[in-house]
PDB file of C-alpha atoms in Angstrom:
ATOM      1  CA  MET A   1       0.000   0.000   0.000  1.00  0.00           C
ATOM      2  CA  GLN A   2       2.905   2.348   0.724  1.00  0.00           C
ATOM      3  CA  LYS A   3       3.918   2.010  -2.946  1.00  0.00           C
ATOM      4  CA  ILE A   4       0.477   3.233  -4.042  1.00  0.00           C
ATOM      5  CA  PHE A   5       0.516   6.234  -1.641  1.00  0.00           C
ATOM      6  CA  PRO A   6       4.225   7.101  -1.340  1.00  0.00           C
ATOM      7  CA  SER A   7       3.611  10.587   0.079  1.00  0.00           C
ATOM      8  CA  PHE A   8       1.447   9.295   2.958  1.00  0.00           C
ATOM      9  CA  THR A   9       2.361   7.756   6.281  1.00  0.00           C
ATOM     10  CA  ILE A  10       0.222   4.657   6.784  1.00  0.00           C
ATOM     11  CA  ILE A  11      -0.586   3.821  10.387  1.00  0.00           C
ATOM     12  CA  GLY A  12      -2.581   0.832  11.527  1.00  0.00           C
ATOM     13  CA  GLU A  13      -3.345  -0.912  14.792  1.00  0.00           C
ATOM     14  CA  GLU A  14      -1.020  -3.789  13.962  1.00  0.00           C
ATOM     15  CA  THR A  15       1.795  -1.710  12.460  1.00  0.00           C
ATOM     16  CA  HIS A  16       2.032   1.528  14.441  1.00  0.00           C
ATOM     17  CA  ALA A  17       5.104   2.684  16.300  1.00  0.00           C
ATOM     18  CA  GLU A  18       4.815   4.480  19.630  1.00  0.00           C
ATOM     19  CA  GLY A  19       5.225   8.226  19.534  1.00  0.00           C
ATOM     20  CA  LYS A  20       3.626  11.334  18.109  1.00  0.00           C
ATOM     21  CA  TYR A  21       1.649  10.829  14.917  1.00  0.00           C
ATOM     22  CA  PRO A  22       2.114  13.049  11.845  1.00  0.00           C
ATOM     23  CA  SER A  23      -0.510  15.798  11.521  1.00  0.00           C
ATOM     24  CA  GLU A  24      -0.943  15.577   7.749  1.00  0.00           C
ATOM     25  CA  ASN A  25      -0.736  13.130   4.859  1.00  0.00           C
ATOM     26  CA  VAL A  26      -1.651  10.183   7.051  1.00  0.00           C
ATOM     27  CA  ILE A  27      -3.855   7.156   6.393  1.00  0.00           C
ATOM     28  CA  PHE A  28      -5.156   5.529   9.572  1.00  0.00           C
ATOM     29  CA  ILE A  29      -6.373   1.969   9.102  1.00  0.00           C
ATOM     30  CA  ASP A  30      -8.068  -0.360  11.552  1.00  0.00           C
ATOM     31  CA  PRO A  31      -8.597  -3.697   9.763  1.00  0.00           C
ATOM     32  CA  ILE A  32     -10.858  -5.025  12.537  1.00  0.00           C
ATOM     33  CA  ASP A  33     -12.461  -2.487  14.817  1.00  0.00           C
ATOM     34  CA  GLY A  34     -14.342  -4.479  17.436  1.00  0.00           C
ATOM     35  CA  THR A  35     -11.870  -7.339  17.748  1.00  0.00           C
ATOM     36  CA  THR A  36     -13.558  -8.793  20.833  1.00  0.00           C
ATOM     37  CA  ASN A  37     -16.890  -8.688  19.016  1.00  0.00           C
ATOM     38  CA  PHE A  38     -15.307 -10.501  16.077  1.00  0.00           C
ATOM     39  CA  VAL A  39     -13.874 -13.236  18.284  1.00  0.00           C
ATOM     40  CA  HIS A  40     -17.222 -13.821  19.990  1.00  0.00           C
ATOM     41  CA  GLY A  41     -19.374 -13.584  16.875  1.00  0.00           C
ATOM     42  CA  VAL A  42     -21.032 -10.267  17.719  1.00  0.00           C
ATOM     43  CA  PRO A  43     -21.912  -8.616  14.378  1.00  0.00           C
ATOM     44  CA  PHE A  44     -20.626  -5.132  15.237  1.00  0.00           C
ATOM     45  CA  VAL A  45     -17.218  -5.185  13.567  1.00  0.00           C
ATOM     46  CA  ALA A  46     -15.764  -2.889  10.936  1.00  0.00           C
ATOM     47  CA  LEU A  47     -12.891  -1.981   8.693  1.00  0.00           C
ATOM     48  CA  SER A  48     -12.131   1.701   9.238  1.00  0.00           C
ATOM     49  CA  VAL A  49     -10.010   4.032   7.091  1.00  0.00           C
ATOM     50  CA  GLY A  50      -9.393   7.748   7.626  1.00  0.00           C
ATOM     51  CA  VAL A  51      -7.293   9.890   5.283  1.00  0.00           C
ATOM     52  CA  ILE A  52      -5.841  13.085   6.737  1.00  0.00           C
ATOM     53  CA  THR A  53      -4.443  15.914   4.633  1.00  0.00           C
ATOM     54  CA  ASP A  54      -3.585  19.430   5.862  1.00  0.00           C
ATOM     55  CA  THR A  55      -4.250  18.327   9.490  1.00  0.00           C
ATOM     56  CA  GLU A  56      -7.937  17.544   8.732  1.00  0.00           C
ATOM     57  CA  THR A  57      -9.625  14.265   7.881  1.00  0.00           C
ATOM     58  CA  LYS A  58     -10.415  14.474   4.164  1.00  0.00           C
ATOM     59  CA  TYR A  59     -11.970  11.054   3.567  1.00  0.00           C
ATOM     60  CA  GLY A  60     -13.532   8.471   5.832  1.00  0.00           C
ATOM     61  CA  VAL A  61     -14.745   4.954   5.098  1.00  0.00           C
ATOM     62  CA  VAL A  62     -16.180   2.457   7.587  1.00  0.00           C
ATOM     63  CA  TYR A  63     -17.459  -0.922   6.428  1.00  0.00           C
ATOM     64  CA  ASN A  64     -19.293  -3.556   8.457  1.00  0.00           C
ATOM     65  CA  PRO A  65     -18.993  -6.734   6.341  1.00  0.00           C
ATOM     66  CA  VAL A  66     -21.399  -8.713   8.533  1.00  0.00           C
ATOM     67  CA  LEU A  67     -24.322  -6.296   8.098  1.00  0.00           C
ATOM     68  CA  ASP A  68     -23.035  -5.088   4.701  1.00  0.00           C
ATOM     69  CA  GLU A  69     -23.118  -1.416   5.740  1.00  0.00           C
ATOM     70  CA  LEU A  70     -20.668   0.880   3.965  1.00  0.00           C
ATOM     71  CA  TYR A  71     -20.338   4.382   5.428  1.00  0.00           C
ATOM     72  CA  SER A  72     -18.382   7.050   3.595  1.00  0.00           C
ATOM     73  CA  ALA A  73     -17.709  10.773   3.623  1.00  0.00           C
ATOM     74  CA  GLU A  74     -15.570  13.368   1.894  1.00  0.00           C
ATOM     75  CA  THR A  75     -15.044  16.917   3.082  1.00  0.00           C
ATOM     76  CA  GLY A  76     -17.840  19.153   1.821  1.00  0.00           C
ATOM     77  CA  LYS A  77     -19.775  16.350   0.130  1.00  0.00           C
ATOM     78  CA  GLY A  78     -21.889  14.842   2.901  1.00  0.00           C
ATOM     79  CA  SER A  79     -22.068  11.396   4.479  1.00  0.00           C
ATOM     80  CA  PHE A  80     -23.562   8.212   3.092  1.00  0.00           C
ATOM     81  CA  CYS A  81     -24.555   4.679   4.052  1.00  0.00           C
ATOM     82  CA  ASN A  82     -24.583   2.284   1.100  1.00  0.00           C
ATOM     83  CA  GLY A  83     -24.749   5.301  -1.195  1.00  0.00           C
ATOM     84  CA  LEU A  84     -27.727   6.980   0.495  1.00  0.00           C
ATOM     85  CA  PRO A  85     -27.324  10.296   2.356  1.00  0.00           C
ATOM     86  CA  ILE A  86     -27.403  10.175   6.154  1.00  0.00           C
ATOM     87  CA  LYS A  87     -27.977  12.908   8.740  1.00  0.00           C
ATOM     88  CA  VAL A  88     -27.694  13.224  12.493  1.00  0.00           C
ATOM     89  CA  SER A  89     -30.826  13.146  14.649  1.00  0.00           C
ATOM     90  CA  GLU A  90     -32.894  16.158  15.715  1.00  0.00           C
ATOM     91  CA  THR A  91     -33.198  15.192  19.388  1.00  0.00           C
ATOM     92  CA  SER A  92     -32.730  18.371  21.408  1.00  0.00           C
ATOM     93  CA  SER A  93     -32.650  17.193  25.042  1.00  0.00           C
ATOM     94  CA  LEU A  94     -30.676  14.520  26.859  1.00  0.00           C
ATOM     95  CA  ILE A  95     -33.781  13.156  28.573  1.00  0.00           C
ATOM     96  CA  ASN A  96     -35.083  12.065  25.150  1.00  0.00           C
ATOM     97  CA  SER A  97     -31.757  10.831  23.821  1.00  0.00           C
ATOM     98  CA  LEU A  98     -30.167   7.448  23.187  1.00  0.00           C
ATOM     99  CA  ILE A  99     -26.475   7.586  24.029  1.00  0.00           C
ATOM    100  CA  SER A 100     -23.608   5.287  23.137  1.00  0.00           C
ATOM    101  CA  THR A 101     -20.333   4.773  24.944  1.00  0.00           C
ATOM    102  CA  GLY A 102     -17.457   2.356  25.342  1.00  0.00           C
ATOM    103  CA  PHE A 103     -15.023   1.316  28.049  1.00  0.00           C
ATOM    104  CA  PRO A 104     -11.227   1.203  27.819  1.00  0.00           C
ATOM    105  CA  TYR A 105      -9.191  -1.948  28.335  1.00  0.00           C
ATOM    106  CA  LYS A 106      -7.282  -0.224  31.148  1.00  0.00           C
ATOM    107  CA  LYS A 107      -9.550   0.174  34.167  1.00  0.00           C
ATOM    108  CA  ASP A 108      -7.542   2.785  36.098  1.00  0.00           C
ATOM    109  CA  ASN A 109     -10.125   5.510  35.386  1.00  0.00           C
ATOM    110  CA  LEU A 110     -13.108   3.334  36.221  1.00  0.00           C
ATOM    111  CA  PRO A 111     -14.489   5.339  39.195  1.00  0.00           C
ATOM    112  CA  TYR A 112     -14.872   8.463  37.038  1.00  0.00           C
ATOM    113  CA  LEU A 113     -16.359   6.516  34.128  1.00  0.00           C
ATOM    114  CA  MET A 114     -18.901   4.864  36.428  1.00  0.00           C
ATOM    115  CA  LYS A 115     -19.853   8.268  37.796  1.00  0.00           C
ATOM    116  CA  VAL A 116     -20.456   9.580  34.288  1.00  0.00           C
ATOM    117  CA  LEU A 117     -22.368   6.426  33.394  1.00  0.00           C
ATOM    118  CA  GLU A 118     -24.643   6.841  36.406  1.00  0.00           C
ATOM    119  CA  GLU A 119     -25.479  10.436  35.521  1.00  0.00           C
ATOM    120  CA  VAL A 120     -26.058   9.618  31.860  1.00  0.00           C
ATOM    121  CA  LEU A 121     -28.423   6.801  32.848  1.00  0.00           C
ATOM    122  CA  LYS A 122     -30.381   9.269  34.969  1.00  0.00           C
ATOM    123  CA  THR A 123     -30.642  11.895  32.257  1.00  0.00           C
ATOM    124  CA  SER A 124     -31.253   9.917  29.050  1.00  0.00           C
ATOM    125  CA  ARG A 125     -33.485   7.224  27.595  1.00  0.00           C
ATOM    126  CA  GLY A 126     -30.644   4.748  27.801  1.00  0.00           C
ATOM    127  CA  ILE A 127     -27.094   3.765  26.935  1.00  0.00           C
ATOM    128  CA  ARG A 128     -25.799   1.319  24.342  1.00  0.00           C
ATOM    129  CA  ARG A 129     -22.340  -0.237  24.209  1.00  0.00           C
ATOM    130  CA  ALA A 130     -21.691  -1.780  20.789  1.00  0.00           C
ATOM    131  CA  GLY A 131     -17.943  -2.305  21.190  1.00  0.00           C
ATOM    132  CA  ALA A 132     -16.676  -0.681  17.980  1.00  0.00           C
ATOM    133  CA  ALA A 133     -15.888   3.037  18.059  1.00  0.00           C
ATOM    134  CA  SER A 134     -15.999   3.477  14.289  1.00  0.00           C
ATOM    135  CA  LEU A 135     -19.557   2.118  14.163  1.00  0.00           C
ATOM    136  CA  ASP A 136     -20.615   4.167  17.192  1.00  0.00           C
ATOM    137  CA  LEU A 137     -19.566   7.252  15.239  1.00  0.00           C
ATOM    138  CA  CYS A 138     -21.397   6.083  12.121  1.00  0.00           C
ATOM    139  CA  TYR A 139     -24.576   5.301  14.052  1.00  0.00           C
ATOM    140  CA  THR A 140     -24.406   8.801  15.505  1.00  0.00           C
ATOM    141  CA  ALA A 141     -24.007  10.199  11.994  1.00  0.00           C
ATOM    142  CA  ARG A 142     -26.989   8.142  10.889  1.00  0.00           C
ATOM    143  CA  GLY A 143     -29.215   9.418  13.705  1.00  0.00           C
ATOM    144  CA  ILE A 144     -29.548   6.051  15.456  1.00  0.00           C
ATOM    145  CA  TYR A 145     -27.608   7.391  18.436  1.00  0.00           C
ATOM    146  CA  ASP A 146     -28.023  11.014  19.456  1.00  0.00           C
ATOM    147  CA  LEU A 147     -24.634  11.222  21.160  1.00  0.00           C
ATOM    148  CA  TYR A 148     -21.550   9.070  21.640  1.00  0.00           C
ATOM    149  CA  TYR A 149     -18.704   9.544  24.093  1.00  0.00           C
ATOM    150  CA  GLU A 150     -15.646   7.483  24.957  1.00  0.00           C
ATOM    151  CA  THR A 151     -12.140   7.752  26.440  1.00  0.00           C
ATOM    152  CA  ARG A 152      -8.801   6.059  25.750  1.00  0.00           C
ATOM    153  CA  LEU A 153      -9.329   5.589  22.017  1.00  0.00           C
ATOM    154  CA  GLN A 154      -6.626   5.254  19.389  1.00  0.00           C
ATOM    155  CA  PRO A 155      -6.452   7.370  16.196  1.00  0.00           C
ATOM    156  CA  TRP A 156      -7.310   4.417  13.955  1.00  0.00           C
ATOM    157  CA  ASP A 157     -10.478   3.867  16.030  1.00  0.00           C
ATOM    158  CA  MET A 158     -11.696   7.375  15.275  1.00  0.00           C
ATOM    159  CA  ALA A 159     -10.195   8.646  12.024  1.00  0.00           C
ATOM    160  CA  GLY A 160     -12.717   7.154   9.612  1.00  0.00           C
ATOM    161  CA  GLY A 161     -15.783   8.015  11.670  1.00  0.00           C
ATOM    162  CA  LEU A 162     -14.925  11.606  12.608  1.00  0.00           C
ATOM    163  CA  ILE A 163     -15.559  13.060   9.175  1.00  0.00           C
ATOM    164  CA  ILE A 164     -18.655  10.889   8.718  1.00  0.00           C
ATOM    165  CA  VAL A 165     -20.237  12.510  11.794  1.00  0.00           C
ATOM    166  CA  ARG A 166     -19.220  16.024  10.795  1.00  0.00           C
ATOM    167  CA  GLU A 167     -20.368  15.667   7.197  1.00  0.00           C
ATOM    168  CA  ALA A 168     -23.708  14.322   8.484  1.00  0.00           C
ATOM    169  CA  GLY A 169     -24.222  17.598  10.361  1.00  0.00           C
ATOM    170  CA  GLY A 170     -22.848  16.552  13.742  1.00  0.00           C
ATOM    171  CA  ILE A 171     -20.183  17.882  16.072  1.00  0.00           C
ATOM    172  CA  VAL A 172     -17.121  16.119  17.468  1.00  0.00           C
ATOM    173  CA  THR A 173     -15.103  17.640  20.314  1.00  0.00           C
ATOM    174  CA  LYS A 174     -12.774  16.677  23.101  1.00  0.00           C
ATOM    175  CA  LEU A 175     -14.334  16.076  26.520  1.00  0.00           C
ATOM    176  CA  ASP A 176     -13.657  19.704  27.451  1.00  0.00           C
ATOM    177  CA  GLY A 177     -15.501  21.025  24.390  1.00  0.00           C
ATOM    178  CA  ARG A 178     -12.473  21.974  22.316  1.00  0.00           C
ATOM    179  CA  TYR A 179     -12.229  20.949  18.670  1.00  0.00           C
ATOM    180  CA  HIS A 180     -11.265  17.313  18.350  1.00  0.00           C
ATOM    181  CA  ASP A 181      -8.259  16.216  16.339  1.00  0.00           C
ATOM    182  CA  MET A 182      -5.892  13.286  16.505  1.00  0.00           C
ATOM    183  CA  ASP A 183      -4.018  14.567  19.551  1.00  0.00           C
ATOM    184  CA  SER A 184      -6.848  13.511  21.861  1.00  0.00           C
ATOM    185  CA  ASP A 185      -7.802   9.970  22.877  1.00  0.00           C
ATOM    186  CA  SER A 186     -11.269  10.967  24.114  1.00  0.00           C
ATOM    187  CA  LEU A 187     -14.267  12.428  22.336  1.00  0.00           C
ATOM    188  CA  ILE A 188     -17.882  13.473  22.324  1.00  0.00           C
ATOM    189  CA  ALA A 189     -19.765  13.113  19.042  1.00  0.00           C
ATOM    190  CA  SER A 190     -23.318  14.400  18.867  1.00  0.00           C
ATOM    191  CA  ASN A 191     -26.033  15.840  16.665  1.00  0.00           C
ATOM    192  CA  GLY A 192     -24.910  19.261  17.913  1.00  0.00           C
ATOM    193  CA  LEU A 193     -28.161  20.016  19.718  1.00  0.00           C
ATOM    194  CA  LEU A 194     -27.154  17.984  22.783  1.00  0.00           C
ATOM    195  CA  HIS A 195     -23.524  18.971  22.963  1.00  0.00           C
ATOM    196  CA  ARG A 196     -23.703  21.858  25.429  1.00  0.00           C
ATOM    197  CA  GLU A 197     -26.034  20.008  27.794  1.00  0.00           C
ATOM    198  CA  PHE A 198     -23.716  17.001  27.840  1.00  0.00           C
ATOM    199  CA  LEU A 199     -20.628  19.159  28.416  1.00  0.00           C
ATOM    200  CA  ASN A 200     -22.412  20.796  31.360  1.00  0.00           C
ATOM    201  CA  LEU A 201     -23.161  17.342  32.774  1.00  0.00           C
ATOM    202  CA  LEU A 202     -19.478  16.392  32.562  1.00  0.00           C
ATOM    203  CA  ASN A 203     -18.417  19.660  34.202  1.00  0.00           C
ATOM    204  CA  GLU A 204     -20.714  18.974  37.153  1.00  0.00           C
ATOM    205  CA  ILE A 205     -19.102  15.579  37.703  1.00  0.00           C
ATOM    206  CA  ARG A 206     -15.479  16.745  37.699  1.00  0.00           C
TER     207      ARG A 206
END
């Protein structure tokens, strides 16, 4: 693949080296997002690809081969599932929202995560945990989830889905509300209407 894209750095879960990632001309690839799901036969698994140029994700593709769902986006051209346009939901309050999250392999931050989980359960219709960050982002872009948050992610988990959410009309930020890019391992992705309310909830917990 490096021969086909000689000017790009290609980084994948199985091939990455520790250290700071380049900020442009990067292709992030996760060949199996949702590895535990794959091993156990849970159908939420995906191939995720994100192409970054000029510090921004330019293209994103996420494909679930089990459900045959292909999500794609290009800057300024919208988001699609199997070729059909998708948009984020119009839910405007957390109490009416369906929220997705995930849990990191390292459990050192578990008390805080459980505190957030408790508050989210109190202030939403419910929480789902699919086990594949790329698909959580795509389901948010599609309006199935109203908001998705998670910590301790890797760039290849997020790169493909970030632009799919944004091109579907959503917002993706860090947990403190700042613009999200590849230097953060945590994120909030939402339809935009719920973002401020969720940030306020997090601020009350800290």
